[in-house]
PDB file of C-alpha atoms in Angstrom:
ATOM      1  CA  MET K   1     112.308 136.789 121.653  1.00  0.00           C
ATOM      2  CA  SER K   2     110.933 133.548 120.347  1.00  0.00           C
ATOM      3  CA  GLY K   3     111.473 132.413 116.771  1.00  0.00           C
ATOM      4  CA  HIS K   4     108.844 130.813 114.529  1.00  0.00           C
ATOM      5  CA  ILE K   5     109.801 127.937 112.223  1.00  0.00           C
ATOM      6  CA  THR K   6     107.682 127.631 109.016  1.00  0.00           C
ATOM      7  CA  LYS K   7     107.303 124.154 107.731  1.00  0.00           C
ATOM      8  CA  VAL K   8     108.053 123.807 104.043  1.00  0.00           C
ATOM      9  CA  THR K   9     105.300 122.051 102.045  1.00  0.00           C
ATOM     10  CA  ILE K  10     105.017 120.860  98.391  1.00  0.00           C
ATOM     11  CA  LEU K  11     103.083 124.044  97.680  1.00  0.00           C
ATOM     12  CA  ASP K  12     106.201 126.082  98.431  1.00  0.00           C
ATOM     13  CA  ILE K  13     108.240 123.943  95.996  1.00  0.00           C
ATOM     14  CA  ALA K  14     105.457 124.252  93.415  1.00  0.00           C
ATOM     15  CA  ARG K  15     105.451 128.063  93.727  1.00  0.00           C
ATOM     16  CA  GLU K  16     109.212 128.187  93.464  1.00  0.00           C
ATOM     17  CA  LEU K  17     109.204 126.189  90.155  1.00  0.00           C
ATOM     18  CA  ASN K  18     105.902 127.580  88.809  1.00  0.00           C
ATOM     19  CA  ILE K  19     104.419 124.064  88.560  1.00  0.00           C
ATOM     20  CA  THR K  20     101.492 122.330  90.176  1.00  0.00           C
ATOM     21  CA  ALA K  21     101.552 120.690  93.663  1.00  0.00           C
ATOM     22  CA  ALA K  22     100.473 117.452  91.995  1.00  0.00           C
ATOM     23  CA  THR K  23     103.493 117.508  89.744  1.00  0.00           C
ATOM     24  CA  VAL K  24     105.786 118.108  92.732  1.00  0.00           C
ATOM     25  CA  SER K  25     104.215 115.140  94.603  1.00  0.00           C
ATOM     26  CA  ARG K  26     104.609 112.799  91.591  1.00  0.00           C
ATOM     27  CA  ALA K  27     108.176 113.977  91.034  1.00  0.00           C
ATOM     28  CA  LEU K  28     109.123 113.327  94.722  1.00  0.00           C
ATOM     29  CA  ASN K  29     107.612 109.881  94.450  1.00  0.00           C
ATOM     30  CA  ASP K  30     109.551 109.100  91.223  1.00  0.00           C
ATOM     31  CA  HIS K  31     106.332 108.805  89.098  1.00  0.00           C
ATOM     32  CA  PRO K  32     107.221 107.498  85.632  1.00  0.00           C
ATOM     33  CA  GLY K  33     105.021 110.099  84.001  1.00  0.00           C
ATOM     34  CA  ILE K  34     107.202 112.977  85.078  1.00  0.00           C
ATOM     35  CA  ARG K  35     110.240 114.023  83.064  1.00  0.00           C
ATOM     36  CA  GLU K  36     113.697 113.452  84.617  1.00  0.00           C
ATOM     37  CA  SER K  37     114.564 117.097  84.248  1.00  0.00           C
ATOM     38  CA  THR K  38     111.486 118.020  86.314  1.00  0.00           C
ATOM     39  CA  LYS K  39     112.264 115.386  88.989  1.00  0.00           C
ATOM     40  CA  LYS K  40     115.820 116.714  89.245  1.00  0.00           C
ATOM     41  CA  ALA K  41     114.615 120.352  89.616  1.00  0.00           C
ATOM     42  CA  VAL K  42     111.988 119.309  92.284  1.00  0.00           C
ATOM     43  CA  ARG K  43     114.626 117.325  94.298  1.00  0.00           C
ATOM     44  CA  GLU K  44     117.139 120.165  94.201  1.00  0.00           C
ATOM     45  CA  THR K  45     114.522 122.754  95.225  1.00  0.00           C
ATOM     46  CA  ALA K  46     113.265 120.475  98.045  1.00  0.00           C
ATOM     47  CA  THR K  47     116.838 120.107  99.380  1.00  0.00           C
ATOM     48  CA  ARG K  48     117.508 123.857  99.122  1.00  0.00           C
ATOM     49  CA  LEU K  49     114.276 124.699 100.950  1.00  0.00           C
ATOM     50  CA  ASN K  50     114.893 121.932 103.535  1.00  0.00           C
ATOM     51  CA  TYR K  51     111.628 120.125 102.703  1.00  0.00           C
ATOM     52  CA  LYS K  52     110.940 117.113 104.994  1.00  0.00           C
ATOM     53  CA  HIS K  53     108.873 114.393 103.230  1.00  0.00           C
ATOM     54  CA  ASN K  54     105.831 113.403 105.200  1.00  0.00           C
ATOM     55  CA  LYS K  55     105.123 109.676 104.414  1.00  0.00           C
ATOM     56  CA  ILE K  56     101.700 109.698 106.054  1.00  0.00           C
ATOM     57  CA  ALA K  57     100.538 112.814 104.145  1.00  0.00           C
ATOM     58  CA  SER K  58     101.920 111.293 100.995  1.00  0.00           C
ATOM     59  CA  SER K  59      99.898 108.166 101.569  1.00  0.00           C
ATOM     60  CA  LEU K  60      96.683 110.205 101.529  1.00  0.00           C
ATOM     61  CA  ARG K  61      97.565 111.333  97.981  1.00  0.00           C
ATOM     62  CA  LEU K  62      99.022 108.120  96.628  1.00  0.00           C
ATOM     63  CA  GLY K  63      96.864 105.503  98.337  1.00  0.00           C
ATOM     64  CA  ARG K  64      99.929 103.764  99.762  1.00  0.00           C
ATOM     65  CA  SER K  65     102.372 104.593 102.537  1.00  0.00           C
ATOM     66  CA  SER K  66     105.187 102.047 102.300  1.00  0.00           C
ATOM     67  CA  ILE K  67     104.481 101.473 106.027  1.00  0.00           C
ATOM     68  CA  ILE K  68     103.397  98.293 107.735  1.00  0.00           C
ATOM     69  CA  GLY K  69     102.041  98.179 111.258  1.00  0.00           C
ATOM     70  CA  VAL K  70     103.097  95.585 113.811  1.00  0.00           C
ATOM     71  CA  ILE K  71     101.172  94.934 117.059  1.00  0.00           C
ATOM     72  CA  ILE K  72     102.987  93.079 119.767  1.00  0.00           C
ATOM     73  CA  PRO K  73     101.717  92.222 123.289  1.00  0.00           C
ATOM     74  CA  SER K  74     104.870  93.386 125.012  1.00  0.00           C
ATOM     75  CA  ALA K  75     108.264  94.860 124.054  1.00  0.00           C
ATOM     76  CA  GLU K  76     109.751  93.550 127.344  1.00  0.00           C
ATOM     77  CA  ILE K  77     109.527  89.938 126.132  1.00  0.00           C
ATOM     78  CA  ASN K  78     112.557  88.904 124.139  1.00  0.00           C
ATOM     79  CA  PHE K  79     110.355  86.559 122.088  1.00  0.00           C
ATOM     80  CA  PHE K  80     108.442  89.432 120.451  1.00  0.00           C
ATOM     81  CA  GLY K  81     111.579  91.512 119.975  1.00  0.00           C
ATOM     82  CA  SER K  82     113.136  88.643 118.024  1.00  0.00           C
ATOM     83  CA  VAL K  83     110.064  88.293 115.881  1.00  0.00           C
ATOM     84  CA  VAL K  84     110.159  92.072 115.107  1.00  0.00           C
ATOM     85  CA  HIS K  85     113.809  91.638 114.097  1.00  0.00           C
ATOM     86  CA  GLY K  86     112.750  89.153 111.483  1.00  0.00           C
ATOM     87  CA  ILE K  87     109.865  91.385 110.282  1.00  0.00           C
ATOM     88  CA  GLU K  88     112.123  94.464 109.986  1.00  0.00           C
ATOM     89  CA  LYS K  89     114.629  92.476 107.927  1.00  0.00           C
ATOM     90  CA  VAL K  90     112.043  91.532 105.318  1.00  0.00           C
ATOM     91  CA  ALA K  91     110.431  95.001 105.426  1.00  0.00           C
ATOM     92  CA  ALA K  92     113.807  96.626 104.629  1.00  0.00           C
ATOM     93  CA  GLU K  93     114.337  94.273 101.696  1.00  0.00           C
ATOM     94  CA  ASN K  94     111.011  95.557 100.360  1.00  0.00           C
ATOM     95  CA  ASN K  95     111.803  99.287 101.104  1.00  0.00           C
ATOM     96  CA  TYR K  96     109.122  99.407 103.790  1.00  0.00           C
ATOM     97  CA  THR K  97     109.114 101.175 107.199  1.00  0.00           C
ATOM     98  CA  VAL K  98     107.793  99.357 110.270  1.00  0.00           C
ATOM     99  CA  LEU K  99     105.504 101.076 112.782  1.00  0.00           C
ATOM    100  CA  ILE K 100     105.347  99.168 116.066  1.00  0.00           C
ATOM    101  CA  TYR K 101     102.571  99.441 118.653  1.00  0.00           C
ATOM    102  CA  GLN K 102     102.623  97.674 122.038  1.00  0.00           C
ATOM    103  CA  SER K 103      99.242  96.490 123.376  1.00  0.00           C
ATOM    104  CA  ASN K 104     100.603  95.745 126.914  1.00  0.00           C
ATOM    105  CA  GLU K 105      98.375  92.653 126.804  1.00  0.00           C
ATOM    106  CA  LEU K 106      95.267  94.963 126.970  1.00  0.00           C
ATOM    107  CA  TYR K 107      92.346  94.756 124.673  1.00  0.00           C
ATOM    108  CA  GLU K 108      91.581  98.430 124.738  1.00  0.00           C
ATOM    109  CA  HIS K 109      95.246  99.318 123.916  1.00  0.00           C
ATOM    110  CA  GLU K 110      95.130  96.856 121.086  1.00  0.00           C
ATOM    111  CA  LYS K 111      91.977  98.474 119.612  1.00  0.00           C
ATOM    112  CA  LYS K 112      93.720 101.852 119.874  1.00  0.00           C
ATOM    113  CA  GLY K 113      96.746 100.500 118.066  1.00  0.00           C
ATOM    114  CA  VAL K 114      94.566  99.267 115.129  1.00  0.00           C
ATOM    115  CA  GLN K 115      92.842 102.651 114.877  1.00  0.00           C
ATOM    116  CA  THR K 116      96.253 104.373 114.934  1.00  0.00           C
ATOM    117  CA  PHE K 117      97.394 102.161 112.023  1.00  0.00           C
ATOM    118  CA  LEU K 118      94.190 102.731 110.045  1.00  0.00           C
ATOM    119  CA  GLN K 119      94.565 106.582 110.530  1.00  0.00           C
ATOM    120  CA  SER K 120      98.157 106.352 109.440  1.00  0.00           C
ATOM    121  CA  ARG K 121      97.150 104.489 106.240  1.00  0.00           C
ATOM    122  CA  VAL K 122      99.472 101.603 106.773  1.00  0.00           C
ATOM    123  CA  ASP K 123      99.586  99.226 103.847  1.00  0.00           C
ATOM    124  CA  GLY K 124      99.377  96.097 105.930  1.00  0.00           C
ATOM    125  CA  VAL K 125      99.249  94.867 109.549  1.00  0.00           C
ATOM    126  CA  LEU K 126     101.054  92.107 111.394  1.00  0.00           C
ATOM    127  CA  ALA K 127      99.755  91.267 114.826  1.00  0.00           C
ATOM    128  CA  SER K 128      99.961  88.972 117.837  1.00  0.00           C
ATOM    129  CA  ILE K 129      96.766  88.988 119.801  1.00  0.00           C
ATOM    130  CA  SER K 130      96.816  90.128 123.412  1.00  0.00           C
ATOM    131  CA  LYS K 131      95.962  87.726 126.251  1.00  0.00           C
ATOM    132  CA  GLU K 132      92.927  89.917 127.149  1.00  0.00           C
ATOM    133  CA  THR K 133      91.360  89.966 123.699  1.00  0.00           C
ATOM    134  CA  ILE K 134      88.255  87.934 123.047  1.00  0.00           C
ATOM    135  CA  ASN K 135      86.320  90.288 120.690  1.00  0.00           C
ATOM    136  CA  LEU K 136      88.059  90.563 117.272  1.00  0.00           C
ATOM    137  CA  ASP K 137      85.994  93.350 115.662  1.00  0.00           C
ATOM    138  CA  HIS K 138      88.964  95.680 115.382  1.00  0.00           C
ATOM    139  CA  TYR K 139      90.899  93.080 113.393  1.00  0.00           C
ATOM    140  CA  SER K 140      87.827  92.348 111.260  1.00  0.00           C
ATOM    141  CA  GLU K 141      87.749  96.068 110.411  1.00  0.00           C
ATOM    142  CA  ILE K 142      91.317  95.791 108.972  1.00  0.00           C
ATOM    143  CA  ARG K 143      90.359  92.790 106.836  1.00  0.00           C
ATOM    144  CA  ASN K 144      87.079  94.427 105.700  1.00  0.00           C
ATOM    145  CA  ARG K 145      88.906  97.471 104.481  1.00  0.00           C
ATOM    146  CA  GLY K 146      90.965  95.167 102.227  1.00  0.00           C
ATOM    147  CA  ILE K 147      94.203  95.773 104.116  1.00  0.00           C
ATOM    148  CA  PRO K 148      96.351  92.679 104.302  1.00  0.00           C
ATOM    149  CA  LEU K 149      96.459  91.187 107.783  1.00  0.00           C
ATOM    150  CA  VAL K 150      98.775  88.416 109.035  1.00  0.00           C
ATOM    151  CA  LEU K 151      98.761  87.047 112.586  1.00  0.00           C
ATOM    152  CA  PHE K 152     101.712  85.496 114.314  1.00  0.00           C
ATOM    153  CA  ASP K 153     102.223  83.347 117.353  1.00  0.00           C
ATOM    154  CA  ARG K 154      98.843  84.185 118.948  1.00  0.00           C
ATOM    155  CA  THR K 155      96.365  83.600 116.247  1.00  0.00           C
ATOM    156  CA  ASP K 156      92.614  83.099 115.847  1.00  0.00           C
ATOM    157  CA  ASP K 157      90.980  81.082 113.022  1.00  0.00           C
ATOM    158  CA  ARG K 158      87.822  83.050 113.347  1.00  0.00           C
ATOM    159  CA  LEU K 159      89.416  85.925 111.324  1.00  0.00           C
ATOM    160  CA  GLY K 160      90.134  83.684 108.375  1.00  0.00           C
ATOM    161  CA  VAL K 161      93.504  85.387 107.636  1.00  0.00           C
ATOM    162  CA  ALA K 162      96.968  84.005 107.052  1.00  0.00           C
ATOM    163  CA  SER K 163      98.910  83.195 110.183  1.00  0.00           C
ATOM    164  CA  VAL K 164     102.380  81.957 111.319  1.00  0.00           C
ATOM    165  CA  GLU K 165     102.785  79.886 114.433  1.00  0.00           C
ATOM    166  CA  VAL K 166     104.849  77.027 115.750  1.00  0.00           C
ATOM    167  CA  ASP K 167     103.234  73.658 116.412  1.00  0.00           C
ATOM    168  CA  ASP K 168     102.274  74.401 119.960  1.00  0.00           C
ATOM    169  CA  PHE K 169     100.654  70.993 120.416  1.00  0.00           C
ATOM    170  CA  ALA K 170     103.746  69.132 119.212  1.00  0.00           C
ATOM    171  CA  GLY K 171     106.121  71.346 121.299  1.00  0.00           C
ATOM    172  CA  ALA K 172     104.099  70.741 124.514  1.00  0.00           C
ATOM    173  CA  PHE K 173     103.925  67.019 123.735  1.00  0.00           C
ATOM    174  CA  GLN K 174     107.723  66.867 123.217  1.00  0.00           C
ATOM    175  CA  ALA K 175     108.399  68.907 126.392  1.00  0.00           C
ATOM    176  CA  THR K 176     106.206  66.722 128.589  1.00  0.00           C
ATOM    177  CA  SER K 177     107.489  63.501 126.982  1.00  0.00           C
ATOM    178  CA  HIS K 178     111.047  64.640 127.662  1.00  0.00           C
ATOM    179  CA  LEU K 179     110.233  64.930 131.389  1.00  0.00           C
ATOM    180  CA  ILE K 180     108.656  61.514 131.388  1.00  0.00           C
ATOM    181  CA  ASP K 181     111.643  59.999 129.539  1.00  0.00           C
ATOM    182  CA  GLU K 182     113.805  61.433 132.352  1.00  0.00           C
ATOM    183  CA  GLY K 183     111.902  59.265 134.817  1.00  0.00           C
ATOM    184  CA  CYS K 184     109.334  61.767 136.097  1.00  0.00           C
ATOM    185  CA  ARG K 185     105.779  60.356 136.760  1.00  0.00           C
ATOM    186  CA  ARG K 186     104.029  63.270 138.509  1.00  0.00           C
ATOM    187  CA  VAL K 187     104.309  65.811 135.781  1.00  0.00           C
ATOM    188  CA  ALA K 188     102.368  69.056 136.497  1.00  0.00           C
ATOM    189  CA  HIS K 189     101.379  71.760 134.029  1.00  0.00           C
ATOM    190  CA  ILE K 190     101.079  75.436 134.748  1.00  0.00           C
ATOM    191  CA  ALA K 191      98.673  76.502 132.031  1.00  0.00           C
ATOM    192  CA  GLY K 192      97.739  79.861 130.537  1.00  0.00           C
ATOM    193  CA  GLN K 193      94.400  81.446 129.678  1.00  0.00           C
ATOM    194  CA  GLN K 194      92.456  78.898 127.648  1.00  0.00           C
ATOM    195  CA  HIS K 195      90.723  81.297 125.285  1.00  0.00           C
ATOM    196  CA  VAL K 196      94.242  81.976 123.836  1.00  0.00           C
ATOM    197  CA  ASN K 197      94.718  79.326 121.184  1.00  0.00           C
ATOM    198  CA  ILE K 198      98.364  78.627 121.745  1.00  0.00           C
ATOM    199  CA  PHE K 199      97.906  78.060 125.473  1.00  0.00           C
ATOM    200  CA  ASN K 200      95.044  75.743 124.877  1.00  0.00           C
ATOM    201  CA  LEU K 201      97.123  73.744 122.322  1.00  0.00           C
ATOM    202  CA  ARG K 202      99.936  73.476 124.868  1.00  0.00           C
ATOM    203  CA  LEU K 203      97.554  72.019 127.428  1.00  0.00           C
ATOM    204  CA  LYS K 204      96.254  69.515 124.918  1.00  0.00           C
ATOM    205  CA  GLY K 205      99.865  68.489 123.982  1.00  0.00           C
ATOM    206  CA  TYR K 206     100.616  67.945 127.679  1.00  0.00           C
ATOM    207  CA  VAL K 207      97.471  65.759 128.164  1.00  0.00           C
ATOM    208  CA  GLU K 208      98.318  63.759 124.992  1.00  0.00           C
ATOM    209  CA  ALA K 209     101.843  63.022 126.191  1.00  0.00           C
ATOM    210  CA  LEU K 210     100.442  61.622 129.450  1.00  0.00           C
ATOM    211  CA  ASN K 211      98.052  59.450 127.510  1.00  0.00           C
ATOM    212  CA  VAL K 212     100.742  58.098 125.152  1.00  0.00           C
ATOM    213  CA  HIS K 213     102.982  57.263 128.085  1.00  0.00           C
ATOM    214  CA  ASN K 214     100.068  55.603 130.038  1.00  0.00           C
ATOM    215  CA  ILE K 215     100.199  58.092 132.916  1.00  0.00           C
ATOM    216  CA  PRO K 216      96.713  58.872 134.320  1.00  0.00           C
ATOM    217  CA  LEU K 217      95.615  62.486 134.098  1.00  0.00           C
ATOM    218  CA  ASN K 218      95.474  64.111 137.537  1.00  0.00           C
ATOM    219  CA  ASP K 219      93.537  67.326 137.640  1.00  0.00           C
ATOM    220  CA  ASP K 220      95.410  68.312 140.856  1.00  0.00           C
ATOM    221  CA  LEU K 221      98.529  68.624 138.756  1.00  0.00           C
ATOM    222  CA  ILE K 222      97.118  71.266 136.434  1.00  0.00           C
ATOM    223  CA  VAL K 223      96.859  74.938 137.568  1.00  0.00           C
ATOM    224  CA  TYR K 224      95.781  77.881 135.478  1.00  0.00           C
ATOM    225  CA  GLY K 225      97.749  81.103 135.602  1.00  0.00           C
ATOM    226  CA  LYS K 226      98.045  84.451 133.876  1.00  0.00           C
ATOM    227  CA  VAL K 227     101.393  83.943 132.119  1.00  0.00           C
ATOM    228  CA  SER K 228     103.814  85.985 134.167  1.00  0.00           C
ATOM    229  CA  ILE K 229     106.670  85.508 136.675  1.00  0.00           C
ATOM    230  CA  GLU K 230     104.363  86.344 139.558  1.00  0.00           C
ATOM    231  CA  SER K 231     101.634  83.991 138.304  1.00  0.00           C
ATOM    232  CA  GLY K 232     104.215  81.289 137.875  1.00  0.00           C
ATOM    233  CA  ARG K 233     105.245  81.677 141.606  1.00  0.00           C
ATOM    234  CA  GLU K 234     101.637  81.603 142.700  1.00  0.00           C
ATOM    235  CA  CYS K 235     100.735  78.569 140.657  1.00  0.00           C
ATOM    236  CA  MET K 236     103.827  76.656 141.799  1.00  0.00           C
ATOM    237  CA  ASN K 237     102.992  77.387 145.433  1.00  0.00           C
ATOM    238  CA  GLN K 238      99.593  75.944 144.807  1.00  0.00           C
ATOM    239  CA  LEU K 239     101.152  72.760 143.493  1.00  0.00           C
ATOM    240  CA  LEU K 240     103.542  72.564 146.486  1.00  0.00           C
ATOM    241  CA  SER K 241     100.696  72.923 148.932  1.00  0.00           C
ATOM    242  CA  ARG K 242      98.846  69.834 147.642  1.00  0.00           C
ATOM    243  CA  PRO K 243      99.115  66.373 149.292  1.00  0.00           C
ATOM    244  CA  VAL K 244     101.230  64.937 146.468  1.00  0.00           C
ATOM    245  CA  ILE K 245     103.707  67.406 144.992  1.00  0.00           C
ATOM    246  CA  PRO K 246     104.918  67.039 141.426  1.00  0.00           C
ATOM    247  CA  ASP K 247     108.319  65.715 140.447  1.00  0.00           C
ATOM    248  CA  ALA K 248     108.298  67.798 137.232  1.00  0.00           C
ATOM    249  CA  VAL K 249     106.576  70.874 135.793  1.00  0.00           C
ATOM    250  CA  PHE K 250     105.869  71.809 132.184  1.00  0.00           C
ATOM    251  CA  ALA K 251     105.293  75.639 132.219  1.00  0.00           C
ATOM    252  CA  VAL K 252     103.206  77.249 129.565  1.00  0.00           C
ATOM    253  CA  GLU K 253     106.033  79.706 128.778  1.00  0.00           C
ATOM    254  CA  ASP K 254     109.405  80.835 130.158  1.00  0.00           C
ATOM    255  CA  PHE K 255     108.366  83.651 132.424  1.00  0.00           C
ATOM    256  CA  THR K 256     105.900  81.390 134.125  1.00  0.00           C
ATOM    257  CA  ALA K 257     108.691  78.868 134.439  1.00  0.00           C
ATOM    258  CA  LEU K 258     110.963  81.480 136.001  1.00  0.00           C
ATOM    259  CA  GLY K 259     108.328  82.177 138.625  1.00  0.00           C
ATOM    260  CA  ALA K 260     107.942  78.502 139.300  1.00  0.00           C
ATOM    261  CA  ILE K 261     111.720  78.122 139.719  1.00  0.00           C
ATOM    262  CA  GLN K 262     111.691  80.949 142.297  1.00  0.00           C
ATOM    263  CA  ALA K 263     108.957  79.209 144.288  1.00  0.00           C
ATOM    264  CA  ILE K 264     110.702  75.836 144.175  1.00  0.00           C
ATOM    265  CA  LYS K 265     113.952  77.356 145.446  1.00  0.00           C
ATOM    266  CA  ALA K 266     112.136  79.345 148.163  1.00  0.00           C
ATOM    267  CA  ALA K 267     110.654  76.079 149.379  1.00  0.00           C
ATOM    268  CA  GLY K 268     114.161  74.628 149.787  1.00  0.00           C
ATOM    269  CA  LEU K 269     113.777  72.153 146.935  1.00  0.00           C
ATOM    270  CA  ARG K 270     116.390  71.336 144.327  1.00  0.00           C
ATOM    271  CA  ILE K 271     116.047  71.569 140.542  1.00  0.00           C
ATOM    272  CA  PRO K 272     116.133  69.136 138.824  1.00  0.00           C
ATOM    273  CA  GLU K 273     116.745  66.603 141.618  1.00  0.00           C
ATOM    274  CA  ASP K 274     113.457  67.234 143.515  1.00  0.00           C
ATOM    275  CA  ILE K 275     111.453  68.919 140.691  1.00  0.00           C
ATOM    276  CA  ALA K 276     112.460  69.180 137.068  1.00  0.00           C
ATOM    277  CA  ILE K 277     111.109  72.053 135.007  1.00  0.00           C
ATOM    278  CA  ILE K 278     110.778  72.953 131.357  1.00  0.00           C
ATOM    279  CA  GLY K 279     109.390  76.104 129.700  1.00  0.00           C
ATOM    280  CA  PHE K 280     108.322  77.199 126.248  1.00  0.00           C
ATOM    281  CA  ALA K 281     109.626  80.100 124.016  1.00  0.00           C
ATOM    282  CA  ASN K 282     113.431  80.004 124.538  1.00  0.00           C
ATOM    283  CA  GLU K 283     113.644  83.472 126.193  1.00  0.00           C
ATOM    284  CA  ALA K 284     117.226  84.789 126.368  1.00  0.00           C
ATOM    285  CA  PHE K 285     117.295  84.895 130.253  1.00  0.00           C
ATOM    286  CA  GLY K 286     116.991  81.036 130.402  1.00  0.00           C
ATOM    287  CA  GLU K 287     120.672  80.319 129.921  1.00  0.00           C
ATOM    288  CA  TYR K 288     121.764  82.891 132.603  1.00  0.00           C
ATOM    289  CA  ILE K 289     119.852  81.400 135.539  1.00  0.00           C
ATOM    290  CA  THR K 290     121.055  78.496 137.696  1.00  0.00           C
ATOM    291  CA  PRO K 291     120.298  75.855 136.736  1.00  0.00           C
ATOM    292  CA  SER K 292     119.708  77.007 133.110  1.00  0.00           C
ATOM    293  CA  LEU K 293     116.143  76.547 131.972  1.00  0.00           C
ATOM    294  CA  SER K 294     115.207  73.858 129.474  1.00  0.00           C
ATOM    295  CA  THR K 295     112.738  75.202 127.004  1.00  0.00           C
ATOM    296  CA  VAL K 296     111.079  74.788 123.644  1.00  0.00           C
ATOM    297  CA  ASN K 297     112.766  76.836 120.864  1.00  0.00           C
ATOM    298  CA  GLN K 298     110.178  78.723 118.844  1.00  0.00           C
ATOM    299  CA  GLN K 299     112.498  79.970 116.018  1.00  0.00           C
ATOM    300  CA  THR K 300     111.300  83.574 116.581  1.00  0.00           C
ATOM    301  CA  VAL K 301     113.370  85.416 113.942  1.00  0.00           C
ATOM    302  CA  VAL K 302     112.218  82.847 111.298  1.00  0.00           C
ATOM    303  CA  MET K 303     108.649  83.363 112.464  1.00  0.00           C
ATOM    304  CA  GLY K 304     108.958  87.097 111.882  1.00  0.00           C
ATOM    305  CA  GLU K 305     110.467  86.675 108.501  1.00  0.00           C
ATOM    306  CA  GLU K 306     107.808  84.197 107.355  1.00  0.00           C
ATOM    307  CA  ALA K 307     104.942  86.428 108.737  1.00  0.00           C
ATOM    308  CA  ALA K 308     106.345  89.467 106.795  1.00  0.00           C
ATOM    309  CA  ARG K 309     106.801  87.486 103.576  1.00  0.00           C
ATOM    310  CA  LEU K 310     103.135  86.386 103.798  1.00  0.00           C
ATOM    311  CA  LEU K 311     102.087  90.039 104.255  1.00  0.00           C
ATOM    312  CA  PHE K 312     104.141  91.250 101.269  1.00  0.00           C
ATOM    313  CA  GLU K 313     102.667  88.477  99.146  1.00  0.00           C
ATOM    314  CA  GLY K 314      99.238  89.843 100.037  1.00  0.00           C
ATOM    315  CA  LEU K 315     100.330  93.384  99.137  1.00  0.00           C
ATOM    316  CA  ARG K 316     101.608  92.260  95.812  1.00  0.00           C
ATOM    317  CA  ARG K 317      98.341  90.452  95.070  1.00  0.00           C
ATOM    318  CA  GLY K 318      96.455  93.627  95.942  1.00  0.00           C
ATOM    319  CA  ALA K 319      98.666  95.680  93.698  1.00  0.00           C
ATOM    320  CA  ARG K 320      97.993  93.355  90.786  1.00  0.00           C
ATOM    321  CA  ARG K 321      94.282  93.567  91.354  1.00  0.00           C
ATOM    322  CA  ARG K 322      94.432  97.383  91.398  1.00  0.00           C
ATOM    323  CA  ARG K 323      96.328  97.285  88.087  1.00  0.00           C
ATOM    324  CA  ASN K 324      93.755  95.059  86.540  1.00  0.00           C
ATOM    325  CA  TRP K 325      90.971  97.356  87.597  1.00  0.00           C
ATOM    326  CA  CYS K 326      92.629 100.376  85.963  1.00  0.00           C
TER     327      CYS K 326
END
């Protein structure tokens, strides 16, 4: 014999107390217009009936959900996990819940994530754009609905929204300059997809470092990959197959660097004696490989905190505007 569980709603509480559902809703959300005695009675009845508050349903009635949506390209990358840690810290300080959606670096998944957030009535969205995304219409829809949107790490100026990112140009310039200062003269760059702003800036920083140090740019020392361990291996093998192999590599990010390290070791070459290498992002695995990976630290937790603070500033501005309209 199967049992049937009936979900308790605010209508059940209203009938129990002989008040309206609207009064129950306001009491549960601590509305200042409801008497304390009524709030107390509603809370006690809700507990007795085992009522479970539905934040999304509540958002439909109140026009706010106290939820922010966060889109990340991949949960497997420590970089994004650290950024989310910073976001959640600031969200908790503001009594907000974080809803996370992973795009898996796919445009269609990212669009689906945005639609999920809009249907869930999130109050704001934080996002890092996937490597595959070129069309930004889904993000424009967030902005056009008046929902605060802040981008972090992978941003796009076309949206005209607030963003938080490290100085990718300066980081790449410093990484390449470090290799040159160590005596390297054939510094290669394994680049990422150039429609992604941060990868384009890292290529430009690499080129500028060569210019400043009076090292001629050699197109044979630049290969374009897809930002992954496998791509890093493939790109490094391309570089090793050329007539003049590099004595150093600046990789666009740490997973690419890891793939390059694997290819260098497979070729029987030594790091850094034969080929020095440096990455970008400061992924956690870097210190556990031999030799440890030199990399550019992106201050990920701070990035998440700053992005969340910008979002909550936007939410507060929106709340002030709504009050002024009343």
